[in-house]
Amino acid sequence: MKDIPPEIVALIDELAGAPGTVAVVLGGSKALGTSDAGSDWDIGLYYRDKIDLTALAARGTVHPPGTWGRLMNGGAWLRCGAERVDVIFRDLNQVEYWTQRAEQGEFEVDHLLGYLAGVPTYLLTAELASCRVLYGHLHAVPFPAKLATAAPSVWRFCRSFSLEYARMHARRGNCVGAAGQVAKAVMEEAHARLCEQALWICNEKRILQEAGLAPVSRPFGEFPSDQEGLERWIDQIAHELGVPEGELAPWNIGGK
């Protein structure tokens, strides 16, 4: 751990010694080598069933397992000297369960603050594949072939649904609702493309670049306010996302 500041190494040693710890990892941009001057440290603590957080609580406010939802679980935002550190908890039972589901091509999407399209349950598997284990042992798996086959159509169903709602908002003059649904659709198409390529992604920060959709950001700087202009704007972005022209909404196929 020569490349990790000593203050953070001390935290890692503390987490490794907590009763219930199975593994401690370095995640995020620091693990992937994509960090910049503004990046913080993401330290993951993997446990099974229970974890004793007494020592960590002495460093600051700790959000216990379960308080951040079933996937993000819990954690703490800390300062170690001059460094900002995010400690995140991961229940290994949940990680293994959703990894098994991903290997069968199955996943769900959870709402989570800070995410437009939501968080797919295979996030937990993606984290394992991209982290650097500092203590203990974890089993990472490659991107499941069944997930690469099944997930794109699920995400594109969501994309088309979001675009349909964007058009509904546009017809009612609701610019905020239209823009929000279009932004969500762009993220959903990005997820679909990355799944097709069998590429893991852990958050939405770089998802457009990774999916080759960065150019789709440009029309957001030319946002119209009138109804007709707004509908044309939505159609333009739908075209750039590769949505087939005249696509029949999936929920109407076979219907009246």
Short mmCIF file of N, CA and C in Angstrom, two decimals, residues 13-190:
data_model
loop_
_atom_site.label_atom_id
_atom_site.label_comp_id
_atom_site.label_asym_id
_atom_site.label_seq_id
_atom_site.Cartn_x
_atom_site.Cartn_y
_atom_site.Cartn_z
N ASP A 13 -6.33 -0.46 8.15
CA ASP A 13 -5.95 -1.44 9.17
C ASP A 13 -7.03 -1.54 10.24
N GLU A 14 -7.62 -0.40 10.56
CA GLU A 14 -8.69 -0.37 11.56
C GLU A 14 -9.91 -1.13 11.07
N LEU A 15 -10.28 -0.91 9.81
CA LEU A 15 -11.43 -1.60 9.24
C LEU A 15 -11.16 -3.10 9.13
N ALA A 16 -9.95 -3.45 8.75
CA ALA A 16 -9.60 -4.87 8.62
C ALA A 16 -9.70 -5.60 9.95
N GLY A 17 -9.45 -4.86 11.04
CA GLY A 17 -9.48 -5.47 12.36
C GLY A 17 -10.84 -5.48 13.01
N ALA A 18 -11.84 -4.86 12.38
CA ALA A 18 -13.19 -4.81 12.97
C ALA A 18 -13.83 -6.19 12.94
N PRO A 19 -14.39 -6.63 14.06
CA PRO A 19 -15.05 -7.94 14.08
C PRO A 19 -16.15 -8.03 13.02
N GLY A 20 -16.07 -9.03 12.18
CA GLY A 20 -17.06 -9.21 11.12
C GLY A 20 -16.55 -8.87 9.74
N THR A 21 -15.41 -8.17 9.65
CA THR A 21 -14.87 -7.81 8.35
C THR A 21 -14.39 -9.03 7.59
N VAL A 22 -14.79 -9.11 6.31
CA VAL A 22 -14.31 -10.18 5.43
C VAL A 22 -13.21 -9.65 4.50
N ALA A 23 -13.40 -8.41 4.02
CA ALA A 23 -12.41 -7.83 3.11
C ALA A 23 -12.52 -6.31 3.14
N VAL A 24 -11.42 -5.66 2.79
CA VAL A 24 -11.38 -4.21 2.64
C VAL A 24 -10.79 -3.93 1.26
N VAL A 25 -11.42 -3.03 0.50
CA VAL A 25 -10.97 -2.79 -0.86
C VAL A 25 -10.82 -1.30 -1.13
N LEU A 26 -10.05 -0.99 -2.15
CA LEU A 26 -9.98 0.36 -2.70
C LEU A 26 -10.83 0.35 -3.96
N GLY A 27 -11.78 1.26 -4.05
CA GLY A 27 -12.65 1.33 -5.21
C GLY A 27 -12.61 2.68 -5.88
N GLY A 28 -13.54 2.89 -6.80
CA GLY A 28 -13.68 4.18 -7.46
C GLY A 28 -12.53 4.52 -8.38
N SER A 29 -12.36 5.82 -8.63
CA SER A 29 -11.36 6.29 -9.60
C SER A 29 -9.94 5.98 -9.17
N LYS A 30 -9.68 5.92 -7.86
CA LYS A 30 -8.33 5.61 -7.40
C LYS A 30 -7.94 4.18 -7.79
N ALA A 31 -8.89 3.27 -7.73
CA ALA A 31 -8.61 1.89 -8.09
C ALA A 31 -8.48 1.73 -9.60
N LEU A 32 -9.23 2.54 -10.36
CA LEU A 32 -9.24 2.43 -11.82
C LEU A 32 -8.15 3.25 -12.50
N GLY A 33 -7.48 4.11 -11.72
CA GLY A 33 -6.45 4.95 -12.29
C GLY A 33 -6.98 6.12 -13.08
N THR A 34 -8.21 6.55 -12.77
CA THR A 34 -8.83 7.67 -13.50
C THR A 34 -9.05 8.88 -12.59
N SER A 35 -8.43 8.90 -11.44
CA SER A 35 -8.66 9.99 -10.47
C SER A 35 -8.02 11.28 -10.93
N ASP A 36 -8.54 12.37 -10.39
CA ASP A 36 -7.94 13.68 -10.63
C ASP A 36 -7.76 14.38 -9.29
N ALA A 37 -7.40 15.66 -9.32
CA ALA A 37 -7.10 16.37 -8.09
C ALA A 37 -8.31 16.46 -7.16
N GLY A 38 -9.50 16.39 -7.70
CA GLY A 38 -10.70 16.50 -6.88
C GLY A 38 -11.25 15.17 -6.39
N SER A 39 -10.61 14.08 -6.75
CA SER A 39 -11.12 12.76 -6.38
C SER A 39 -10.87 12.44 -4.92
N ASP A 40 -11.84 11.77 -4.32
CA ASP A 40 -11.65 11.32 -2.94
C ASP A 40 -11.26 9.84 -2.96
N TRP A 41 -11.12 9.27 -1.78
CA TRP A 41 -10.77 7.86 -1.64
C TRP A 41 -12.03 7.07 -1.32
N ASP A 42 -12.25 6.00 -2.06
CA ASP A 42 -13.39 5.13 -1.81
C ASP A 42 -12.89 3.82 -1.22
N ILE A 43 -13.22 3.59 0.03
CA ILE A 43 -12.81 2.39 0.73
C ILE A 43 -14.04 1.54 1.01
N GLY A 44 -14.05 0.31 0.49
CA GLY A 44 -15.18 -0.58 0.70
C GLY A 44 -14.89 -1.59 1.80
N LEU A 45 -15.86 -1.78 2.68
CA LEU A 45 -15.76 -2.76 3.75
C LEU A 45 -16.80 -3.85 3.49
N TYR A 46 -16.35 -5.06 3.22
CA TYR A 46 -17.24 -6.19 2.98
C TYR A 46 -17.37 -7.02 4.25
N TYR A 47 -18.61 -7.29 4.62
CA TYR A 47 -18.87 -8.08 5.82
C TYR A 47 -19.95 -9.10 5.50
N ARG A 48 -20.14 -10.04 6.41
CA ARG A 48 -21.19 -11.02 6.25
C ARG A 48 -22.01 -11.06 7.54
N ASP A 49 -23.31 -10.81 7.39
CA ASP A 49 -24.27 -10.85 8.50
C ASP A 49 -24.15 -9.65 9.42
N LYS A 50 -23.03 -9.50 10.12
CA LYS A 50 -22.90 -8.39 11.08
C LYS A 50 -21.49 -7.81 11.02
N ILE A 51 -21.39 -6.53 11.39
CA ILE A 51 -20.09 -5.86 11.45
C ILE A 51 -20.06 -4.94 12.66
N ASP A 52 -18.97 -4.97 13.41
CA ASP A 52 -18.80 -4.11 14.58
C ASP A 52 -18.16 -2.80 14.13
N LEU A 53 -18.91 -1.70 14.24
CA LEU A 53 -18.45 -0.40 13.74
C LEU A 53 -18.06 0.54 14.87
N THR A 54 -17.81 0.01 16.04
CA THR A 54 -17.48 0.84 17.21
C THR A 54 -16.28 1.72 16.95
N ALA A 55 -15.20 1.14 16.44
CA ALA A 55 -13.98 1.92 16.21
C ALA A 55 -14.18 2.98 15.14
N LEU A 56 -14.91 2.63 14.08
CA LEU A 56 -15.15 3.59 13.01
C LEU A 56 -15.99 4.76 13.50
N ALA A 57 -16.93 4.50 14.38
CA ALA A 57 -17.81 5.55 14.90
C ALA A 57 -17.04 6.61 15.66
N ALA A 58 -15.87 6.25 16.18
CA ALA A 58 -15.05 7.22 16.90
C ALA A 58 -14.45 8.26 15.96
N ARG A 59 -14.46 7.97 14.67
CA ARG A 59 -13.89 8.89 13.67
C ARG A 59 -14.90 9.88 13.14
N GLY A 60 -16.19 9.62 13.33
CA GLY A 60 -17.22 10.51 12.79
C GLY A 60 -18.56 9.81 12.73
N THR A 61 -19.50 10.44 12.05
CA THR A 61 -20.85 9.89 11.94
C THR A 61 -20.85 8.68 11.01
N VAL A 62 -21.40 7.58 11.50
CA VAL A 62 -21.51 6.36 10.72
C VAL A 62 -22.98 6.07 10.43
N HIS A 63 -23.27 5.77 9.18
CA HIS A 63 -24.63 5.39 8.78
C HIS A 63 -24.64 3.86 8.71
N PRO A 64 -25.30 3.20 9.66
CA PRO A 64 -25.23 1.74 9.78
C PRO A 64 -25.76 1.01 8.57
N PRO A 65 -25.40 -0.25 8.42
CA PRO A 65 -25.92 -1.06 7.31
C PRO A 65 -27.44 -1.00 7.22
N GLY A 66 -27.92 -0.80 6.00
CA GLY A 66 -29.35 -0.73 5.76
C GLY A 66 -29.90 0.67 5.65
N THR A 67 -29.18 1.66 6.17
CA THR A 67 -29.71 3.03 6.17
C THR A 67 -29.60 3.71 4.81
N TRP A 68 -28.76 3.20 3.93
CA TRP A 68 -28.62 3.77 2.60
C TRP A 68 -29.28 2.89 1.54
N GLY A 69 -30.07 1.92 1.95
CA GLY A 69 -30.74 1.05 0.99
C GLY A 69 -30.10 -0.31 0.92
N ARG A 70 -30.71 -1.19 0.15
CA ARG A 70 -30.26 -2.59 0.11
C ARG A 70 -28.97 -2.77 -0.66
N LEU A 71 -28.65 -1.85 -1.60
CA LEU A 71 -27.44 -1.99 -2.38
C LEU A 71 -26.31 -1.13 -1.83
N MET A 72 -26.54 0.17 -1.72
CA MET A 72 -25.51 1.06 -1.20
C MET A 72 -25.24 0.79 0.27
N ASN A 73 -26.25 0.29 0.96
CA ASN A 73 -26.14 -0.23 2.32
C ASN A 73 -25.90 0.87 3.36
N GLY A 74 -24.68 1.29 3.55
CA GLY A 74 -24.38 2.30 4.57
C GLY A 74 -22.94 2.74 4.42
N GLY A 75 -22.48 3.58 5.34
CA GLY A 75 -21.10 4.03 5.26
C GLY A 75 -20.84 5.28 6.07
N ALA A 76 -19.75 5.95 5.71
CA ALA A 76 -19.35 7.16 6.44
C ALA A 76 -18.53 8.06 5.53
N TRP A 77 -18.68 9.37 5.70
CA TRP A 77 -17.85 10.35 5.00
C TRP A 77 -16.87 10.90 6.02
N LEU A 78 -15.59 10.68 5.77
CA LEU A 78 -14.58 11.01 6.76
C LEU A 78 -13.48 11.90 6.19
N ARG A 79 -12.69 12.44 7.11
CA ARG A 79 -11.46 13.14 6.77
C ARG A 79 -10.31 12.39 7.43
N CYS A 80 -9.31 12.04 6.64
CA CYS A 80 -8.10 11.42 7.18
C CYS A 80 -6.96 12.36 6.83
N GLY A 81 -6.59 13.20 7.77
CA GLY A 81 -5.63 14.25 7.47
C GLY A 81 -6.24 15.20 6.46
N ALA A 82 -5.57 15.40 5.34
CA ALA A 82 -6.09 16.30 4.30
C ALA A 82 -6.94 15.56 3.27
N GLU A 83 -7.08 14.27 3.44
CA GLU A 83 -7.78 13.46 2.44
C GLU A 83 -9.25 13.23 2.80
N ARG A 84 -10.11 13.31 1.78
CA ARG A 84 -11.52 12.96 1.96
C ARG A 84 -11.69 11.48 1.64
N VAL A 85 -12.38 10.78 2.52
CA VAL A 85 -12.53 9.34 2.37
C VAL A 85 -14.00 8.95 2.51
N ASP A 86 -14.48 8.19 1.54
CA ASP A 86 -15.82 7.60 1.64
C ASP A 86 -15.64 6.13 2.01
N VAL A 87 -16.23 5.75 3.14
CA VAL A 87 -16.23 4.34 3.54
C VAL A 87 -17.62 3.80 3.22
N ILE A 88 -17.67 2.73 2.45
CA ILE A 88 -18.96 2.15 2.08
C ILE A 88 -19.02 0.70 2.54
N PHE A 89 -20.19 0.31 3.04
CA PHE A 89 -20.39 -1.05 3.53
C PHE A 89 -21.06 -1.90 2.46
N ARG A 90 -20.63 -3.14 2.36
CA ARG A 90 -21.24 -4.07 1.44
C ARG A 90 -21.49 -5.40 2.16
N ASP A 91 -22.74 -5.81 2.16
CA ASP A 91 -23.14 -7.09 2.75
C ASP A 91 -22.81 -8.19 1.74
N LEU A 92 -21.86 -9.04 2.07
CA LEU A 92 -21.39 -10.05 1.12
C LEU A 92 -22.49 -11.03 0.74
N ASN A 93 -23.44 -11.25 1.62
CA ASN A 93 -24.57 -12.12 1.27
C ASN A 93 -25.37 -11.52 0.12
N GLN A 94 -25.61 -10.21 0.19
CA GLN A 94 -26.33 -9.53 -0.89
C GLN A 94 -25.50 -9.49 -2.17
N VAL A 95 -24.21 -9.26 -2.04
CA VAL A 95 -23.33 -9.23 -3.21
C VAL A 95 -23.38 -10.56 -3.94
N GLU A 96 -23.28 -11.65 -3.20
CA GLU A 96 -23.29 -12.97 -3.81
C GLU A 96 -24.66 -13.30 -4.42
N TYR A 97 -25.73 -12.87 -3.76
CA TYR A 97 -27.07 -13.13 -4.28
C TYR A 97 -27.28 -12.43 -5.63
N TRP A 98 -26.96 -11.13 -5.69
CA TRP A 98 -27.20 -10.39 -6.93
C TRP A 98 -26.20 -10.77 -8.02
N THR A 99 -25.03 -11.26 -7.62
CA THR A 99 -24.09 -11.76 -8.62
C THR A 99 -24.64 -13.02 -9.27
N GLN A 100 -25.22 -13.90 -8.46
CA GLN A 100 -25.84 -15.11 -9.01
C GLN A 100 -27.00 -14.75 -9.94
N ARG A 101 -27.79 -13.74 -9.56
CA ARG A 101 -28.89 -13.31 -10.42
C ARG A 101 -28.35 -12.74 -11.74
N ALA A 102 -27.26 -11.95 -11.64
CA ALA A 102 -26.66 -11.37 -12.86
C ALA A 102 -26.16 -12.46 -13.78
N GLU A 103 -25.61 -13.53 -13.23
CA GLU A 103 -25.11 -14.62 -14.04
C GLU A 103 -26.24 -15.34 -14.77
N GLN A 104 -27.47 -15.17 -14.26
CA GLN A 104 -28.65 -15.72 -14.94
C GLN A 104 -29.31 -14.70 -15.87
N GLY A 105 -28.68 -13.52 -16.00
CA GLY A 105 -29.22 -12.49 -16.86
C GLY A 105 -30.34 -11.69 -16.23
N GLU A 106 -30.42 -11.70 -14.90
CA GLU A 106 -31.50 -11.04 -14.17
C GLU A 106 -30.97 -9.90 -13.31
N PHE A 107 -31.74 -8.82 -13.25
CA PHE A 107 -31.37 -7.71 -12.37
C PHE A 107 -32.59 -6.84 -12.12
N GLU A 108 -32.47 -5.98 -11.12
CA GLU A 108 -33.49 -4.99 -10.81
C GLU A 108 -32.80 -3.63 -10.73
N VAL A 109 -33.59 -2.57 -10.73
CA VAL A 109 -33.04 -1.22 -10.65
C VAL A 109 -33.63 -0.51 -9.44
N ASP A 110 -32.77 0.02 -8.59
CA ASP A 110 -33.19 0.74 -7.39
C ASP A 110 -33.03 2.24 -7.58
N HIS A 111 -33.96 2.99 -7.01
CA HIS A 111 -33.80 4.44 -6.96
C HIS A 111 -32.73 4.77 -5.94
N LEU A 112 -31.84 5.71 -6.27
CA LEU A 112 -30.80 6.12 -5.33
C LEU A 112 -30.45 7.57 -5.59
N LEU A 113 -30.31 8.34 -4.52
CA LEU A 113 -29.95 9.75 -4.66
C LEU A 113 -28.67 9.90 -5.48
N GLY A 114 -28.69 10.86 -6.40
CA GLY A 114 -27.51 11.12 -7.21
C GLY A 114 -27.47 10.37 -8.53
N TYR A 115 -28.44 9.47 -8.76
CA TYR A 115 -28.47 8.68 -9.99
C TYR A 115 -29.73 9.02 -10.78
N LEU A 116 -29.59 9.26 -12.07
CA LEU A 116 -30.74 9.56 -12.92
C LEU A 116 -31.50 8.30 -13.32
N ALA A 117 -30.78 7.32 -13.81
CA ALA A 117 -31.43 6.11 -14.30
C ALA A 117 -31.63 5.07 -13.21
N GLY A 118 -31.12 5.34 -12.02
CA GLY A 118 -31.20 4.37 -10.95
C GLY A 118 -29.98 3.47 -10.93
N VAL A 119 -29.94 2.57 -9.98
CA VAL A 119 -28.78 1.69 -9.79
C VAL A 119 -29.17 0.24 -10.06
N PRO A 120 -28.56 -0.39 -11.05
CA PRO A 120 -28.86 -1.80 -11.30
C PRO A 120 -28.23 -2.67 -10.21
N THR A 121 -28.90 -3.75 -9.88
CA THR A 121 -28.40 -4.60 -8.80
C THR A 121 -27.06 -5.24 -9.15
N TYR A 122 -26.74 -5.33 -10.44
CA TYR A 122 -25.43 -5.87 -10.80
C TYR A 122 -24.29 -4.89 -10.51
N LEU A 123 -24.61 -3.71 -10.00
CA LEU A 123 -23.58 -2.79 -9.52
C LEU A 123 -22.65 -3.49 -8.54
N LEU A 124 -23.22 -4.31 -7.67
CA LEU A 124 -22.42 -4.99 -6.66
C LEU A 124 -21.40 -5.92 -7.30
N THR A 125 -21.77 -6.54 -8.41
CA THR A 125 -20.86 -7.40 -9.14
C THR A 125 -19.81 -6.58 -9.88
N ALA A 126 -20.24 -5.45 -10.43
CA ALA A 126 -19.32 -4.56 -11.13
C ALA A 126 -18.25 -4.03 -10.19
N GLU A 127 -18.63 -3.70 -8.97
CA GLU A 127 -17.66 -3.20 -7.99
C GLU A 127 -16.58 -4.22 -7.71
N LEU A 128 -16.99 -5.48 -7.58
CA LEU A 128 -16.01 -6.54 -7.32
C LEU A 128 -15.00 -6.64 -8.45
N ALA A 129 -15.47 -6.43 -9.68
CA ALA A 129 -14.60 -6.57 -10.84
C ALA A 129 -13.64 -5.40 -11.00
N SER A 130 -13.95 -4.27 -10.37
CA SER A 130 -13.14 -3.07 -10.58
C SER A 130 -12.35 -2.62 -9.36
N CYS A 131 -12.56 -3.27 -8.22
CA CYS A 131 -11.88 -2.82 -7.01
C CYS A 131 -10.51 -3.47 -6.85
N ARG A 132 -9.76 -2.95 -5.91
CA ARG A 132 -8.44 -3.49 -5.57
C ARG A 132 -8.51 -3.99 -4.14
N VAL A 133 -8.36 -5.28 -3.94
CA VAL A 133 -8.49 -5.86 -2.61
C VAL A 133 -7.24 -5.55 -1.80
N LEU A 134 -7.45 -4.94 -0.64
CA LEU A 134 -6.35 -4.56 0.24
C LEU A 134 -6.20 -5.51 1.42
N TYR A 135 -7.30 -6.13 1.79
CA TYR A 135 -7.29 -7.08 2.89
C TYR A 135 -8.35 -8.14 2.63
N GLY A 136 -8.04 -9.40 2.90
CA GLY A 136 -9.00 -10.47 2.74
C GLY A 136 -9.04 -11.00 1.31
N HIS A 137 -10.09 -11.73 0.99
CA HIS A 137 -10.24 -12.35 -0.33
C HIS A 137 -11.68 -12.19 -0.81
N LEU A 138 -11.83 -11.84 -2.10
CA LEU A 138 -13.13 -11.72 -2.72
C LEU A 138 -13.07 -12.40 -4.08
N HIS A 139 -14.22 -12.88 -4.53
CA HIS A 139 -14.28 -13.57 -5.82
C HIS A 139 -15.01 -12.70 -6.84
N ALA A 140 -14.27 -12.22 -7.82
CA ALA A 140 -14.87 -11.41 -8.89
C ALA A 140 -15.19 -12.31 -10.07
N VAL A 141 -16.21 -11.91 -10.84
CA VAL A 141 -16.60 -12.70 -12.02
C VAL A 141 -16.57 -11.80 -13.25
N PRO A 142 -16.33 -12.37 -14.44
CA PRO A 142 -16.41 -11.58 -15.67
C PRO A 142 -17.86 -11.21 -15.97
N PHE A 143 -18.06 -10.29 -16.88
CA PHE A 143 -19.41 -9.87 -17.24
C PHE A 143 -20.18 -11.08 -17.77
N PRO A 144 -21.30 -11.44 -17.14
CA PRO A 144 -22.02 -12.65 -17.55
C PRO A 144 -22.60 -12.53 -18.96
N ALA A 145 -22.43 -13.58 -19.75
CA ALA A 145 -22.94 -13.59 -21.11
C ALA A 145 -24.46 -13.43 -21.14
N LYS A 146 -25.15 -14.06 -20.19
CA LYS A 146 -26.60 -13.97 -20.16
C LYS A 146 -27.06 -12.54 -19.85
N LEU A 147 -26.31 -11.83 -19.03
CA LEU A 147 -26.65 -10.44 -18.72
C LEU A 147 -26.44 -9.56 -19.94
N ALA A 148 -25.35 -9.80 -20.67
CA ALA A 148 -25.07 -9.03 -21.88
C ALA A 148 -26.17 -9.21 -22.92
N THR A 149 -26.80 -10.37 -22.92
CA THR A 149 -27.87 -10.67 -23.88
C THR A 149 -29.21 -10.08 -23.42
N ALA A 150 -29.52 -10.21 -22.12
CA ALA A 150 -30.84 -9.84 -21.62
C ALA A 150 -30.98 -8.37 -21.25
N ALA A 151 -29.93 -7.76 -20.72
CA ALA A 151 -30.06 -6.42 -20.15
C ALA A 151 -30.34 -5.31 -21.16
N PRO A 152 -29.73 -5.31 -22.36
CA PRO A 152 -29.97 -4.18 -23.28
C PRO A 152 -31.44 -3.94 -23.58
N SER A 153 -32.23 -4.99 -23.81
CA SER A 153 -33.64 -4.80 -24.13
C SER A 153 -34.42 -4.24 -22.94
N VAL A 154 -34.00 -4.61 -21.73
CA VAL A 154 -34.66 -4.07 -20.53
C VAL A 154 -34.38 -2.58 -20.43
N TRP A 155 -33.12 -2.21 -20.59
CA TRP A 155 -32.77 -0.79 -20.49
C TRP A 155 -33.43 0.02 -21.62
N ARG A 156 -33.56 -0.58 -22.79
CA ARG A 156 -34.16 0.17 -23.91
C ARG A 156 -35.67 0.29 -23.77
N PHE A 157 -36.28 -0.66 -23.09
CA PHE A 157 -37.69 -0.50 -22.75
C PHE A 157 -37.84 0.73 -21.86
N CYS A 158 -36.97 0.84 -20.86
CA CYS A 158 -36.99 2.00 -19.94
C CYS A 158 -36.71 3.29 -20.71
N ARG A 159 -35.73 3.25 -21.63
CA ARG A 159 -35.39 4.43 -22.43
C ARG A 159 -36.60 4.93 -23.22
N SER A 160 -37.29 4.02 -23.89
CA SER A 160 -38.44 4.40 -24.70
C SER A 160 -39.60 4.91 -23.83
N PHE A 161 -39.76 4.30 -22.68
CA PHE A 161 -40.78 4.77 -21.75
C PHE A 161 -40.48 6.20 -21.30
N SER A 162 -39.21 6.47 -20.99
CA SER A 162 -38.82 7.81 -20.55
C SER A 162 -39.04 8.83 -21.65
N LEU A 163 -38.71 8.47 -22.90
CA LEU A 163 -38.91 9.39 -24.01
C LEU A 163 -40.39 9.66 -24.25
N GLU A 164 -41.22 8.63 -24.09
CA GLU A 164 -42.66 8.82 -24.25
C GLU A 164 -43.20 9.79 -23.20
N TYR A 165 -42.71 9.66 -21.98
CA TYR A 165 -43.14 10.59 -20.93
C TYR A 165 -42.59 11.99 -21.16
N ALA A 166 -41.40 12.08 -21.76
CA ALA A 166 -40.85 13.40 -22.10
C ALA A 166 -41.76 14.10 -23.10
N ARG A 167 -42.26 13.35 -24.08
CA ARG A 167 -43.16 13.94 -25.07
C ARG A 167 -44.49 14.36 -24.43
N MET A 168 -44.96 13.57 -23.48
CA MET A 168 -46.18 13.92 -22.76
C MET A 168 -45.99 15.24 -22.00
N HIS A 169 -44.85 15.38 -21.34
CA HIS A 169 -44.56 16.63 -20.63
C HIS A 169 -44.46 17.79 -21.62
N ALA A 170 -43.84 17.54 -22.77
CA ALA A 170 -43.68 18.60 -23.77
C ALA A 170 -45.04 19.10 -24.26
N ARG A 171 -45.96 18.17 -24.50
CA ARG A 171 -47.30 18.57 -24.97
C ARG A 171 -48.02 19.42 -23.94
N ARG A 172 -47.67 19.27 -22.69
CA ARG A 172 -48.30 20.04 -21.62
C ARG A 172 -47.50 21.28 -21.23
N GLY A 173 -46.41 21.51 -21.97
CA GLY A 173 -45.59 22.69 -21.69
C GLY A 173 -44.70 22.56 -20.47
N ASN A 174 -44.49 21.36 -19.99
CA ASN A 174 -43.67 21.14 -18.80
C ASN A 174 -42.22 20.89 -19.24
N CYS A 175 -41.45 21.96 -19.34
CA CYS A 175 -40.07 21.86 -19.81
C CYS A 175 -39.20 21.06 -18.85
N VAL A 176 -39.40 21.26 -17.56
CA VAL A 176 -38.58 20.57 -16.56
C VAL A 176 -38.80 19.07 -16.64
N GLY A 177 -40.06 18.66 -16.69
CA GLY A 177 -40.37 17.25 -16.78
C GLY A 177 -39.82 16.63 -18.05
N ALA A 178 -39.94 17.36 -19.17
CA ALA A 178 -39.44 16.84 -20.45
C ALA A 178 -37.94 16.66 -20.42
N ALA A 179 -37.23 17.67 -19.93
CA ALA A 179 -35.76 17.59 -19.88
C ALA A 179 -35.30 16.47 -18.96
N GLY A 180 -35.97 16.32 -17.83
CA GLY A 180 -35.60 15.29 -16.89
C GLY A 180 -35.77 13.89 -17.46
N GLN A 181 -36.88 13.65 -18.14
CA GLN A 181 -37.13 12.34 -18.71
C GLN A 181 -36.17 12.04 -19.87
N VAL A 182 -35.83 13.06 -20.64
CA VAL A 182 -34.87 12.86 -21.73
C VAL A 182 -33.49 12.52 -21.17
N ALA A 183 -33.07 13.24 -20.13
CA ALA A 183 -31.78 12.95 -19.51
C ALA A 183 -31.74 11.52 -18.99
N LYS A 184 -32.83 11.09 -18.39
CA LYS A 184 -32.93 9.72 -17.89
C LYS A 184 -32.81 8.72 -19.04
N ALA A 185 -33.48 9.02 -20.16
CA ALA A 185 -33.43 8.13 -21.32
C ALA A 185 -32.01 7.99 -21.87
N VAL A 186 -31.26 9.08 -21.86
CA VAL A 186 -29.88 9.03 -22.34
C VAL A 186 -29.06 8.09 -21.47
N MET A 187 -29.22 8.18 -20.16
CA MET A 187 -28.49 7.30 -19.25
C MET A 187 -28.91 5.84 -19.46
N GLU A 188 -30.18 5.62 -19.70
CA GLU A 188 -30.67 4.25 -19.91
C GLU A 188 -30.11 3.65 -21.20
N GLU A 189 -30.02 4.44 -22.25
CA GLU A 189 -29.41 3.95 -23.48
C GLU A 189 -27.92 3.66 -23.27
N ALA A 190 -27.26 4.48 -22.46
CA ALA A 190 -25.86 4.24 -22.14
C ALA A 190 -25.69 2.89 -21.44
#
